[in-house]
XYZ file of N, CA and C in Angstrom:
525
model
N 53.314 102.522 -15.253
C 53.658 102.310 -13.861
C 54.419 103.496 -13.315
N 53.826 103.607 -12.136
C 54.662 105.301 -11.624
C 55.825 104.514 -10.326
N 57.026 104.123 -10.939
C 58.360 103.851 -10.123
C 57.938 104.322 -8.488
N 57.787 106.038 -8.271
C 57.799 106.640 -7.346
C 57.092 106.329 -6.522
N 55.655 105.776 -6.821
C 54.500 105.907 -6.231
C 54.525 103.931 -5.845
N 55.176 102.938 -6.172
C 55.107 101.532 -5.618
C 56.639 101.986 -4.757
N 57.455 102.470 -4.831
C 58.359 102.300 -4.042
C 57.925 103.403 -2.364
N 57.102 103.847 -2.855
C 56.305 104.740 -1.777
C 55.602 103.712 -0.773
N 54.852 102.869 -1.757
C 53.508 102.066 -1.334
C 54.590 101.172 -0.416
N 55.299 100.390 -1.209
C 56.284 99.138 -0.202
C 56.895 99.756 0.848
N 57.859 100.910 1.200
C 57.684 101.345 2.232
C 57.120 101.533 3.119
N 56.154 102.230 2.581
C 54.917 102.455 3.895
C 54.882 100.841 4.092
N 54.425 100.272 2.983
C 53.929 98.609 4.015
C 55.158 98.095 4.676
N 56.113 98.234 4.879
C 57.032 97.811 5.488
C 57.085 98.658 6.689
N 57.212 99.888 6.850
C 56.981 100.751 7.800
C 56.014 100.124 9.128
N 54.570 99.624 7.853
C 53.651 99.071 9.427
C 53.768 97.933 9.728
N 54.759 97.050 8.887
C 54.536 95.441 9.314
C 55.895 95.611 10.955
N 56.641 96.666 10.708
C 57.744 96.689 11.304
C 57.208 97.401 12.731
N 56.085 98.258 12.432
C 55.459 98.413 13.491
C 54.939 97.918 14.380
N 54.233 97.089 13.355
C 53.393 95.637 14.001
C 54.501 94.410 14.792
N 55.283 94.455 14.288
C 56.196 93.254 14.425
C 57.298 94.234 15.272
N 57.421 95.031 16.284
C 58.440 95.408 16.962
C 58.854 95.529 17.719
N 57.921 93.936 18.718
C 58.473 93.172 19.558
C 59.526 92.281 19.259
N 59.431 92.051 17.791
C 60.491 91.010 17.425
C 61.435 91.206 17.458
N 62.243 92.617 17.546
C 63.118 93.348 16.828
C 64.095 93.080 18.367
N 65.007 91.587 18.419
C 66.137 91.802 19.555
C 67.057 92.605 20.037
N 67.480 92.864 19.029
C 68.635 93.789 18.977
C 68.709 95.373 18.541
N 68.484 96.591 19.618
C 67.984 97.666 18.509
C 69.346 98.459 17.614
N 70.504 97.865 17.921
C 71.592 97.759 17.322
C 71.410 97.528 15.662
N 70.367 96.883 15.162
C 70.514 96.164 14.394
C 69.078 96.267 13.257
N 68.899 97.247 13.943
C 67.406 98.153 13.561
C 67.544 98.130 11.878
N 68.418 98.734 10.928
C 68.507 99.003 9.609
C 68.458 97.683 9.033
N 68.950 96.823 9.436
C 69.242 95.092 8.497
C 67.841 94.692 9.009
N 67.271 95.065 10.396
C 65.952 94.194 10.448
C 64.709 94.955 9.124
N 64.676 96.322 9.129
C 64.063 97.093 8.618
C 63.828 96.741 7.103
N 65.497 96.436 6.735
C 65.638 96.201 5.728
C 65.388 94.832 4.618
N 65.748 94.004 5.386
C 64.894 92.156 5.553
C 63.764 93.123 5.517
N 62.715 93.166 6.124
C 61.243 93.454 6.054
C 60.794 94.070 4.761
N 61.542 95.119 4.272
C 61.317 96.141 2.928
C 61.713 94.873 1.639
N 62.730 94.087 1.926
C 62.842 93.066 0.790
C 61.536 91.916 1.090
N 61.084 91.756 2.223
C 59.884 91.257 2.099
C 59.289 91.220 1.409
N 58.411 92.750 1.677
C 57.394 93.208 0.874
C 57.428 93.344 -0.627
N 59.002 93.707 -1.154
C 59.323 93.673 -2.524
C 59.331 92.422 -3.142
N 59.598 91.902 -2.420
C 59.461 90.001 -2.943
C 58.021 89.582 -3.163
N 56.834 90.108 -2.357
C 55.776 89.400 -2.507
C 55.200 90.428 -3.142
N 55.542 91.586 -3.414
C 54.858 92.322 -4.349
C 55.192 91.999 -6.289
N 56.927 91.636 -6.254
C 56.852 91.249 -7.756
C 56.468 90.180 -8.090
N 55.806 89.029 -6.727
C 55.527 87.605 -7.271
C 53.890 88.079 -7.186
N 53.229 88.774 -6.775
C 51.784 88.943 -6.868
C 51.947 89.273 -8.730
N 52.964 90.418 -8.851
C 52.861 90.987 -10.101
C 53.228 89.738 -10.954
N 53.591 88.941 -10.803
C 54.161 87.569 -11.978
C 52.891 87.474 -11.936
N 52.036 87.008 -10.945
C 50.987 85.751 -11.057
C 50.004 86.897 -11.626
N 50.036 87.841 -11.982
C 48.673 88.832 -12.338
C 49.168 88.704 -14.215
N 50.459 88.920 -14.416
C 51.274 88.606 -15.752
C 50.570 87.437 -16.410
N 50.164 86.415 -15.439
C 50.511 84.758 -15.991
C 49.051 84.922 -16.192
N 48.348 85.475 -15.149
C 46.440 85.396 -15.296
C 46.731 85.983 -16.569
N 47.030 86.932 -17.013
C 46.937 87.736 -17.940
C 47.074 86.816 -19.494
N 48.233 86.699 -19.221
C 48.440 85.295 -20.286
C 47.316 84.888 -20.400
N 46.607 83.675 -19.800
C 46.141 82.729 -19.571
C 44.814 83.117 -19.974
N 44.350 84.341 -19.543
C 43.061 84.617 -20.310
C 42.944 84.829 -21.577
N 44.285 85.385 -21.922
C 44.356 85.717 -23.569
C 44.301 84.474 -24.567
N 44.954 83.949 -23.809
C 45.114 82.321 -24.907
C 43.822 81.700 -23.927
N 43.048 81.464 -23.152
C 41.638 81.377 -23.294
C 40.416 81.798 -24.198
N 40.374 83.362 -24.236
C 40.415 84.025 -25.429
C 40.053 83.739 -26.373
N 41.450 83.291 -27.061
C 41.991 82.881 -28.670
C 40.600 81.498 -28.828
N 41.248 80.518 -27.502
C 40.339 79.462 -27.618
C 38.772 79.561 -28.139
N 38.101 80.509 -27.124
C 36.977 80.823 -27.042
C 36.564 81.379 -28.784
N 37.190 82.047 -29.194
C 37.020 82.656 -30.497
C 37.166 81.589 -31.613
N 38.161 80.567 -31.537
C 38.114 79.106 -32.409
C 37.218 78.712 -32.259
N 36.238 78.028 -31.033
C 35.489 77.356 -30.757
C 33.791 78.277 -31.168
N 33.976 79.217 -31.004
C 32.777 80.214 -31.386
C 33.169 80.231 -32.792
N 33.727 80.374 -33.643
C 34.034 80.454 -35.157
C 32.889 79.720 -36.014
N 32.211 79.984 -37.101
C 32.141 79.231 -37.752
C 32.846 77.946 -38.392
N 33.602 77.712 -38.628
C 34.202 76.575 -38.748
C 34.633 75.656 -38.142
N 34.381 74.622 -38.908
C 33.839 73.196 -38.272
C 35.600 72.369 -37.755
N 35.802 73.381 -37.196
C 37.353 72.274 -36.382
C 36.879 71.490 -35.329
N 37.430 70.668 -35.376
C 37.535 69.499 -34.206
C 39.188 69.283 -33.609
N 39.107 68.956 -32.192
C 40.142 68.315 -32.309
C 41.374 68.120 -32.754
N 41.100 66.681 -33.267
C 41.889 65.891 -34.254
C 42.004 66.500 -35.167
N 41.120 67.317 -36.027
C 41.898 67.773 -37.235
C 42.366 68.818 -37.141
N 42.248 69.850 -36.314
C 43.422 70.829 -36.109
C 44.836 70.622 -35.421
N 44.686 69.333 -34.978
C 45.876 68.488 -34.066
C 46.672 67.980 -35.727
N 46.153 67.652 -36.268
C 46.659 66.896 -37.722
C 47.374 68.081 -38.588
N 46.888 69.334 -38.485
C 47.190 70.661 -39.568
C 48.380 71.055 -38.644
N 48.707 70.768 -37.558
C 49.817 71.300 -36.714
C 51.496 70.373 -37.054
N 52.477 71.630 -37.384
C 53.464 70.914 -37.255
C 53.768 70.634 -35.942
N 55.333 69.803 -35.793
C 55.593 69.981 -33.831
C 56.387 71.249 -33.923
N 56.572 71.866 -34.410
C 57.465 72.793 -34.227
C 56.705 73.867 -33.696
N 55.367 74.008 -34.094
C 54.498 74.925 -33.694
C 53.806 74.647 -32.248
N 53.333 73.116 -32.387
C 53.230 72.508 -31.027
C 53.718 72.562 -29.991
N 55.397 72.825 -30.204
C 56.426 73.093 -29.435
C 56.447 74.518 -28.733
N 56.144 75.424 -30.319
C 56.340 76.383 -29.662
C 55.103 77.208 -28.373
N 53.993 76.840 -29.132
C 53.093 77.033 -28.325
C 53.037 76.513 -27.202
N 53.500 75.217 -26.720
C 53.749 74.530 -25.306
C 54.459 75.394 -24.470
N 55.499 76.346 -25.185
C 56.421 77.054 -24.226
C 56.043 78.318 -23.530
N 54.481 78.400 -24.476
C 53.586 79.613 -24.011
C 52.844 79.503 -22.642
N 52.635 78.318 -22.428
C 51.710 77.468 -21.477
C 51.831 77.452 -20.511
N 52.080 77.776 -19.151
C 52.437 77.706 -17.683
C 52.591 76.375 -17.774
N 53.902 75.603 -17.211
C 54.409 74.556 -16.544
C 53.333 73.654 -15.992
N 52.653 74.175 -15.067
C 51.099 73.137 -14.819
C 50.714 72.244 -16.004
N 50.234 73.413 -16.922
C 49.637 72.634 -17.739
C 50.307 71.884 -18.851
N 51.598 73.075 -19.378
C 51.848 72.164 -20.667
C 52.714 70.533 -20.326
N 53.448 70.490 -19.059
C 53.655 69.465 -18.641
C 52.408 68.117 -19.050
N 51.542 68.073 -18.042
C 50.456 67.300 -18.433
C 50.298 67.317 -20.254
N 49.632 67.789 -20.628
C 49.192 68.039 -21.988
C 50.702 67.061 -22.408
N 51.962 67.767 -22.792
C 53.073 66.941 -23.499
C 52.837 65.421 -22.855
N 52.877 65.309 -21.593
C 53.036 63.679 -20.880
C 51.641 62.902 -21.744
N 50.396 63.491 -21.652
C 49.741 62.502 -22.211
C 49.516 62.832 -23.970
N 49.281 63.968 -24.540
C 48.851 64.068 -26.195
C 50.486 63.640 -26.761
N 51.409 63.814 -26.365
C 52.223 63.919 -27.017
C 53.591 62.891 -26.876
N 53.803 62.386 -25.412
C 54.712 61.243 -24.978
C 53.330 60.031 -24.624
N 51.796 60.298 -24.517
C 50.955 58.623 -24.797
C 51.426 58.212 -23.433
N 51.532 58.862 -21.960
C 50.815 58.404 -20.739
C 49.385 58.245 -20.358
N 49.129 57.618 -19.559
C 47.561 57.597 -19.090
C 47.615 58.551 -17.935
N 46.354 58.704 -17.697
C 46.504 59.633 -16.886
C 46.863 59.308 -15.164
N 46.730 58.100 -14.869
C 47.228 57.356 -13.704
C 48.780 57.660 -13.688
N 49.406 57.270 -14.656
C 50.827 57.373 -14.770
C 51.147 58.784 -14.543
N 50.521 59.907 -15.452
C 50.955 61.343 -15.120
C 50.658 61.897 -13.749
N 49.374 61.530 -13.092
C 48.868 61.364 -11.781
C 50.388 61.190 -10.648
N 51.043 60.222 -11.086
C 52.451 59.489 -10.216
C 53.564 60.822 -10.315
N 53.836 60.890 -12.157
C 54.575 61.068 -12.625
C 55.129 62.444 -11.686
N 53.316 63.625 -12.004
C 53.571 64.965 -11.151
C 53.438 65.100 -9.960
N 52.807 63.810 -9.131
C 52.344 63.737 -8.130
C 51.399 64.686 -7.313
N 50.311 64.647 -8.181
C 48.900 65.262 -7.960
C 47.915 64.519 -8.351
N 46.627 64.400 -7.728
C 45.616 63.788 -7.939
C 45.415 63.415 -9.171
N 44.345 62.448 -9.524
C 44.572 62.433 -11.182
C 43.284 63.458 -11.366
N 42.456 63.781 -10.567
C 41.587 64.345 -11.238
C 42.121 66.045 -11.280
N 43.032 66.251 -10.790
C 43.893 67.615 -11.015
C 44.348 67.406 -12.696
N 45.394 66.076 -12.908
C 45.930 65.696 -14.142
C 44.756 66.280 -15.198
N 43.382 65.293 -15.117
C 42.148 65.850 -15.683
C 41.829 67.216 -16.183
N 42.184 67.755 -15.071
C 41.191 69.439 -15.492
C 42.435 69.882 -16.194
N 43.749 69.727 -16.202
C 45.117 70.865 -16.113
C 44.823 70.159 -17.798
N 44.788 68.536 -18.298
C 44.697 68.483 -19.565
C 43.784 68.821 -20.158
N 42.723 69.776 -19.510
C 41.474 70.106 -20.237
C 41.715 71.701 -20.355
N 42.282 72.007 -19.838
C 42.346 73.715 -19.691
C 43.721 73.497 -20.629
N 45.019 72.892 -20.200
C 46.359 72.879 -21.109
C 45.478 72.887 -22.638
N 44.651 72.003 -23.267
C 44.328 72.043 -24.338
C 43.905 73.295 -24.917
N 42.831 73.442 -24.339
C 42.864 74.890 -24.451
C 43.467 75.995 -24.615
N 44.397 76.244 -23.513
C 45.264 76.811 -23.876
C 46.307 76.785 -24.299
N 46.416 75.871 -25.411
C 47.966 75.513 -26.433
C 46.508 75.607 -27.698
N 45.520 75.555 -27.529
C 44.545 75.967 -29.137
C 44.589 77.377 -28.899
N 44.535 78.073 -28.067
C 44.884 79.886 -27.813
C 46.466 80.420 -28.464
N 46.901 79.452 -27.878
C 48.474 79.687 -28.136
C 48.992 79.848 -30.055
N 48.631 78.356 -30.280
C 48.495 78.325 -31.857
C 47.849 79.619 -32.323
N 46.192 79.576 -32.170
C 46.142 80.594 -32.591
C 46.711 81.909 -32.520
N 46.637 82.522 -31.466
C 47.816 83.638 -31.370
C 49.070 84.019 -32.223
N 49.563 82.627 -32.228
C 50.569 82.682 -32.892
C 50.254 82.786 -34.568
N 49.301 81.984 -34.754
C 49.257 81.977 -36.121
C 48.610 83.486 -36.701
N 47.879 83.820 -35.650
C 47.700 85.125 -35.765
C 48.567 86.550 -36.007
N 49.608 86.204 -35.083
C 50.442 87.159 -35.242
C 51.125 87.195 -36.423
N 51.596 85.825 -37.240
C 52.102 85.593 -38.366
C 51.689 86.302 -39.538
N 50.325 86.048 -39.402
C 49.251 86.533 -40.288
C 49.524 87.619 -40.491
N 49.623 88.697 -39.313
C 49.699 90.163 -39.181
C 51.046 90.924 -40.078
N 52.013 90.350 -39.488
C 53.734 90.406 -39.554
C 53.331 90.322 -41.146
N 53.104 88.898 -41.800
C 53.171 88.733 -43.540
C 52.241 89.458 -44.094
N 51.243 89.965 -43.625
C 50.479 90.884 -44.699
C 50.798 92.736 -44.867
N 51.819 92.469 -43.603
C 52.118 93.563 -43.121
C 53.551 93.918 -44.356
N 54.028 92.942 -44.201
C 55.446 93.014 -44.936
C 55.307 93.354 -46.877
N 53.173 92.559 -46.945
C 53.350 92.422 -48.336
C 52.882 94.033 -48.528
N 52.702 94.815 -47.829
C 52.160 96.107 -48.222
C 53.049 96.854 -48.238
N 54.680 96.986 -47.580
C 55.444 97.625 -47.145
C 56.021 98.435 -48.691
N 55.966 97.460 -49.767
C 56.725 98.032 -50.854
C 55.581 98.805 -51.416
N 54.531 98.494 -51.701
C 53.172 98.796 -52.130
C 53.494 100.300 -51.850
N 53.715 100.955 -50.237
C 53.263 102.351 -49.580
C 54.692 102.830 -49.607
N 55.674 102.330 -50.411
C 56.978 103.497 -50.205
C 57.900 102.866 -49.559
N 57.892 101.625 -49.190
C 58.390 101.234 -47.987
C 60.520 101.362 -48.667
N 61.125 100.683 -47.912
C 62.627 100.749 -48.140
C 63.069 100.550 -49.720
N 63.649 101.094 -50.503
C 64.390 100.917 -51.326
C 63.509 101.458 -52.749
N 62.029 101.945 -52.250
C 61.715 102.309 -53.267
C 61.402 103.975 -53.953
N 61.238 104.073 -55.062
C 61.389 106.033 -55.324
C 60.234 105.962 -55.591
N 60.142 107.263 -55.587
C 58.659 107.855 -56.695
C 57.801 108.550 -55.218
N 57.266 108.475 -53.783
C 57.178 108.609 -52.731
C 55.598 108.293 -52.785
N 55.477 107.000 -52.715
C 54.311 106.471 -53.060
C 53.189 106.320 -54.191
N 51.930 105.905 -54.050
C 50.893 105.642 -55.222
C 50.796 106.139 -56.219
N 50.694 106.092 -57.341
C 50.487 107.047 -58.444
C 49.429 106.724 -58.857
């Protein structure tokens, strides 16, 4: 990210909204605080565009993960990868999840609401409840994986470390 070049960009867009908008401007006393409200505008809806591009980002990755379980050879279902899960992992992966979804998903797989009740509970349609527990699933099977993935990485990583020289050992590798 070039600092110089978005604090350039928000200016200028503030520059023309202030242009645009400079009938509004009552007081020309007061020109720098209006200017300035406007420049925090634009900075406000520029780092929440940048969250929600963050969260897509997420969200495809642990889609992803999903997509690659479900394409796998192996015969998971469900229930039995729901069964191989501690909650601790369940947990943690829920915290991966955008609020939409892992809400739903915990209210019904895990606290045993119907979906009428979660329907009340979040107060959204139930057929919203529907899709958010069909995609949440999904993406808490992305999540797991990911995670279990990364684990994977970290411990095989650690078992080679002494193998190649790693801390505390002499000789300066293989013989």
């Amino acid at each position: 990210m070039d600092v110089r070049a978005d604090a350039e960009d928000a200016v200028q867009e503030a520059c023309g909204r202030a242009w645009l908008g400079l009938d509004e401007l009552r007081d020309a006393g007061k020109v720098r605080a209006w200017l300035y409200r406007i420049l925090r505008s634009v900075l406000s809806e520029t780092e929440e565009r940048s969250a929600r591009r963050r969260q897509l980002v997420s969200i495809t990755r642990l889609e992803e993960g999903h997509d690659e379980l479900v394409a796998s050879d192996g015969d998971m279902v469900f229930e039995e990868v729901a069964a191989r899960l501690t909650g601790e992992e369940v947990r943690a992966a829920l915290q991966q999840l955008p609020d939409d979804f892992a809400i739903v998903v915990e209210l019904h797989d895990i606290d045993g609401f119907k979906y009428h009740e979660i329907a009340e509970i979040v107060g959204v349609p139930i057929g919203t409840v529907m899709s958010r527990i069909s995609r949440g699933r999904r993406l808490l099977a992305g999540a797991v994986l990911a995670t279990r993935s990364a684990a994977a990485r970290e411990s095989s990583g650690q078992r080679r470390s002494p193998r190649w020289g790693g801390s505390g050992s002499t000789g300066g590798g293989i013989r």
